């Protein structure tokens, strides 16, 4: 029987990894999604949707589905599922790796303010500007709901739900975006400050280049730490090597 690889997904890398593993052949691949997005893009291989029911539920699932390896390819800010996966793989002995793309680094000309949380980002805003482009994800809007005297422009794939700041303009869009797209948005919406999480990767980094070109301040939320002792790989080919498969 082919070894069964479970990919915890929700990122572009998870999608790429599923395709790479199936192109390689000889493995059964299941990608797991939380189910936050109503119409996720196409994914190669088997897909399951919805939570497992905490680390115990995931532990049961790994056993019942005879999972031979787990790749946590979730977003760097999906802290709970990453902690649950670390616990479940420790409990079952299933080998696991976290695919964690490198964080962004400031370059010359950047005006970055690094903060530890969305709450800290909200505290900093009054000093930085009045019109704010918030790209921290629709789930994070509640942290800014008490900021009533600033104008927020929020971009997300699905419409956000309250609580959110009273002066919020929503732009529904799915990346990737080019530097030209982002510069146009900054210009059209007279953006003075960008707030983002340190997601890393190229799919959403154009906004940082556009902000640098316009000399705009950027509030960047640092990543939560990984659980102790986890193995990491920076990209899809690193995961393929960890699995003992040569990239094709
Ligand atoms: N956080 C972000 O900024 C962000 C950005 C882009 C994409 N995403 C993706 O969106 C998903 C949810 O992110 P989040 O920050 O809400 O996660 P989270 O806070 O770490 O997880 C909350 C709960 O959602 C369920 N869950 C999360 N990811 C799952 C997955 N891949 N498969 C099955 N269940 C999952 C788990 O439920 P149970 O406890 O019931 O198992 C988990 O306890 C993740 O898959 C992540 O890759 C997140």
Short mmCIF file of N, CA and C and ligand atoms in Angstrom, two decimals, residues 6-12 14 31-37 48-58 72-84 100-101 135-140 197 199, ligand 1:
data_model
loop_
_atom_site.label_atom_id
_atom_site.label_comp_id
_atom_site.label_asym_id
_atom_site.label_seq_id
_atom_site.Cartn_x
_atom_site.Cartn_y
_atom_site.Cartn_z
N UNK A 6 -0.43 13.21 5.01
CA UNK A 6 -1.45 14.21 5.31
C UNK A 6 -0.81 15.59 5.27
N UNK A 7 -1.37 16.46 4.42
CA UNK A 7 -0.91 17.86 4.35
C UNK A 7 -1.95 18.72 5.03
N UNK A 8 -1.54 19.45 6.06
CA UNK A 8 -2.43 20.46 6.65
C UNK A 8 -2.26 21.70 5.79
N UNK A 9 -3.33 22.10 5.12
CA UNK A 9 -3.20 23.09 4.05
C UNK A 9 -3.73 24.47 4.38
N UNK A 10 -4.15 25.16 3.30
CA UNK A 10 -4.63 26.53 3.44
C UNK A 10 -3.63 27.54 2.92
N UNK A 11 -2.59 27.07 2.22
CA UNK A 11 -1.56 27.96 1.68
C UNK A 11 -1.24 27.52 0.24
N UNK A 12 -0.55 28.41 -0.47
CA UNK A 12 -0.10 28.07 -1.82
C UNK A 12 0.89 26.92 -1.81
N UNK A 14 1.02 24.42 0.23
CA UNK A 14 0.32 23.16 0.47
C UNK A 14 -0.21 22.62 -0.86
N UNK A 31 -5.09 16.39 1.52
CA UNK A 31 -4.92 17.76 2.01
C UNK A 31 -6.11 18.09 2.89
N UNK A 32 -5.82 18.64 4.07
CA UNK A 32 -6.87 19.04 4.99
C UNK A 32 -7.02 20.55 5.01
N UNK A 33 -8.25 21.02 4.87
CA UNK A 33 -8.54 22.46 4.93
C UNK A 33 -9.48 22.74 6.10
N UNK A 34 -9.32 23.94 6.68
CA UNK A 34 -10.17 24.29 7.82
C UNK A 34 -11.62 24.53 7.38
N UNK A 35 -11.79 24.97 6.12
CA UNK A 35 -13.15 25.26 5.63
C UNK A 35 -13.53 26.72 5.82
N UNK A 36 -12.53 27.60 5.96
CA UNK A 36 -12.83 29.03 6.16
C UNK A 36 -13.31 29.70 4.87
N UNK A 37 -12.79 29.22 3.71
CA UNK A 37 -13.09 29.85 2.43
C UNK A 37 -14.14 29.01 1.72
N UNK A 48 -9.96 16.81 2.50
CA UNK A 48 -10.97 16.75 3.56
C UNK A 48 -11.12 18.16 4.13
N UNK A 49 -12.33 18.49 4.54
CA UNK A 49 -12.59 19.87 4.98
C UNK A 49 -13.22 19.90 6.36
N UNK A 50 -12.69 20.78 7.22
CA UNK A 50 -13.25 20.97 8.56
C UNK A 50 -12.25 20.57 9.64
N UNK A 51 -12.49 21.11 10.85
CA UNK A 51 -11.59 20.81 11.97
C UNK A 51 -11.63 19.33 12.33
N UNK A 52 -10.61 18.90 13.07
CA UNK A 52 -10.51 17.49 13.50
C UNK A 52 -11.13 17.30 14.88
N UNK A 53 -11.33 18.41 15.60
CA UNK A 53 -11.77 18.32 16.99
C UNK A 53 -10.57 18.32 17.92
N UNK A 54 -9.71 19.31 17.76
CA UNK A 54 -8.55 19.46 18.66
C UNK A 54 -7.48 18.42 18.40
N UNK A 55 -6.47 18.41 19.28
CA UNK A 55 -5.33 17.50 19.05
C UNK A 55 -5.76 16.04 19.23
N UNK A 56 -6.75 15.80 20.11
CA UNK A 56 -7.21 14.41 20.28
C UNK A 56 -7.91 13.91 19.01
N UNK A 57 -8.71 14.79 18.42
CA UNK A 57 -9.40 14.41 17.17
C UNK A 57 -8.40 14.13 16.07
N UNK A 58 -7.36 14.97 16.00
CA UNK A 58 -6.33 14.77 14.97
C UNK A 58 -5.55 13.48 15.24
N UNK A 72 2.81 19.88 7.97
CA UNK A 72 2.03 21.05 8.40
C UNK A 72 2.42 22.21 7.49
N UNK A 73 1.60 22.41 6.46
CA UNK A 73 1.87 23.50 5.50
C UNK A 73 0.87 24.61 5.71
N UNK A 74 0.44 24.82 6.95
CA UNK A 74 -0.52 25.89 7.24
C UNK A 74 0.19 27.23 7.27
N UNK A 75 -0.60 28.27 7.34
CA UNK A 75 -0.07 29.64 7.36
C UNK A 75 0.72 29.87 8.65
N UNK A 76 1.79 30.69 8.58
CA UNK A 76 2.61 30.90 9.80
C UNK A 76 1.84 31.43 11.00
N UNK A 77 0.65 32.02 10.77
CA UNK A 77 -0.13 32.54 11.91
C UNK A 77 -1.24 31.58 12.34
N UNK A 78 -1.32 30.41 11.74
CA UNK A 78 -2.33 29.41 12.15
C UNK A 78 -1.74 28.61 13.31
N UNK A 79 -1.74 29.26 14.45
CA UNK A 79 -0.98 28.79 15.62
C UNK A 79 -1.60 27.55 16.28
N UNK A 80 -2.94 27.52 16.30
CA UNK A 80 -3.62 26.44 17.04
C UNK A 80 -3.45 25.10 16.34
N UNK A 81 -3.67 25.09 15.03
CA UNK A 81 -3.56 23.81 14.31
C UNK A 81 -2.11 23.32 14.34
N UNK A 82 -1.16 24.24 14.31
CA UNK A 82 0.25 23.83 14.35
C UNK A 82 0.57 23.21 15.72
N UNK A 83 0.05 23.81 16.79
CA UNK A 83 0.26 23.23 18.12
C UNK A 83 -0.42 21.86 18.22
N UNK A 84 -1.64 21.76 17.67
CA UNK A 84 -2.37 20.48 17.72
C UNK A 84 -1.64 19.40 16.93
N UNK A 100 7.60 25.95 6.60
CA UNK A 100 7.50 27.34 7.07
C UNK A 100 8.37 28.23 6.20
N UNK A 101 7.71 28.98 5.30
CA UNK A 101 8.46 29.88 4.44
C UNK A 101 9.15 30.96 5.27
N UNK A 135 -4.17 44.46 6.07
CA UNK A 135 -4.13 43.19 5.32
C UNK A 135 -3.84 42.04 6.28
N UNK A 136 -4.40 42.16 7.48
CA UNK A 136 -4.10 41.17 8.51
C UNK A 136 -5.11 40.02 8.51
N UNK A 137 -5.99 39.97 7.50
CA UNK A 137 -6.97 38.88 7.43
C UNK A 137 -8.26 39.28 8.13
N UNK A 138 -9.37 38.78 7.58
CA UNK A 138 -10.67 39.24 8.12
C UNK A 138 -10.88 38.78 9.55
N UNK A 139 -10.20 37.69 9.96
CA UNK A 139 -10.38 37.18 11.33
C UNK A 139 -9.74 38.12 12.36
N UNK A 140 -8.80 38.96 11.90
CA UNK A 140 -8.07 39.81 12.84
C UNK A 140 -8.69 41.18 13.04
N UNK A 197 0.68 41.16 8.58
CA UNK A 197 1.37 40.13 9.37
C UNK A 197 2.59 39.68 8.56
N UNK A 199 3.72 37.32 6.90
CA UNK A 199 3.36 36.04 6.27
C UNK A 199 4.55 35.45 5.51
N1 LIG B 1 -4.15 32.71 10.17
C1 LIG B 1 -3.91 33.27 8.98
O1 LIG B 1 -3.48 34.42 8.89
C2 LIG B 1 -4.15 32.49 7.71
C3 LIG B 1 -3.86 33.08 6.49
C4 LIG B 1 -4.03 32.35 5.31
C5 LIG B 1 -4.49 31.06 5.37
N2 LIG B 1 -4.77 30.50 6.59
C6 LIG B 1 -5.24 29.11 6.61
O2 LIG B 1 -6.54 29.10 7.14
C7 LIG B 1 -6.73 27.98 7.99
C8 LIG B 1 -7.27 28.45 9.33
O3 LIG B 1 -6.35 29.35 9.90
P1 LIG B 1 -6.51 29.81 11.41
O4 LIG B 1 -5.46 30.82 11.69
O5 LIG B 1 -7.95 30.09 11.69
O6 LIG B 1 -6.11 28.43 12.14
P2 LIG B 1 -5.89 28.12 13.69
O7 LIG B 1 -6.36 29.27 14.51
O8 LIG B 1 -4.52 27.63 13.89
O9 LIG B 1 -6.85 26.86 13.89
C9 LIG B 1 -8.14 26.94 14.50
C10 LIG B 1 -8.83 25.62 14.28
O10 LIG B 1 -9.21 25.48 12.90
C11 LIG B 1 -9.05 24.14 12.48
N3 LIG B 1 -8.03 24.09 11.43
C12 LIG B 1 -7.09 25.03 11.10
N4 LIG B 1 -6.41 24.67 10.03
C13 LIG B 1 -6.90 23.46 9.64
C14 LIG B 1 -6.61 22.59 8.57
N5 LIG B 1 -5.66 22.89 7.65
N6 LIG B 1 -7.33 21.43 8.49
C15 LIG B 1 -8.30 21.14 9.40
N7 LIG B 1 -8.63 21.95 10.43
C16 LIG B 1 -7.94 23.10 10.55
C17 LIG B 1 -8.63 23.36 13.72
O11 LIG B 1 -9.83 22.91 14.31
P3 LIG B 1 -9.89 21.60 15.23
O12 LIG B 1 -9.25 21.99 16.52
O13 LIG B 1 -11.33 21.28 15.32
O14 LIG B 1 -9.10 20.53 14.51
C18 LIG B 1 -7.97 24.42 14.57
O15 LIG B 1 -7.95 24.12 15.94
C19 LIG B 1 -5.39 27.28 8.12
O16 LIG B 1 -5.49 26.07 7.41
C20 LIG B 1 -4.38 28.23 7.51
O17 LIG B 1 -3.38 27.55 6.77
C21 LIG B 1 -4.61 31.19 7.76
#
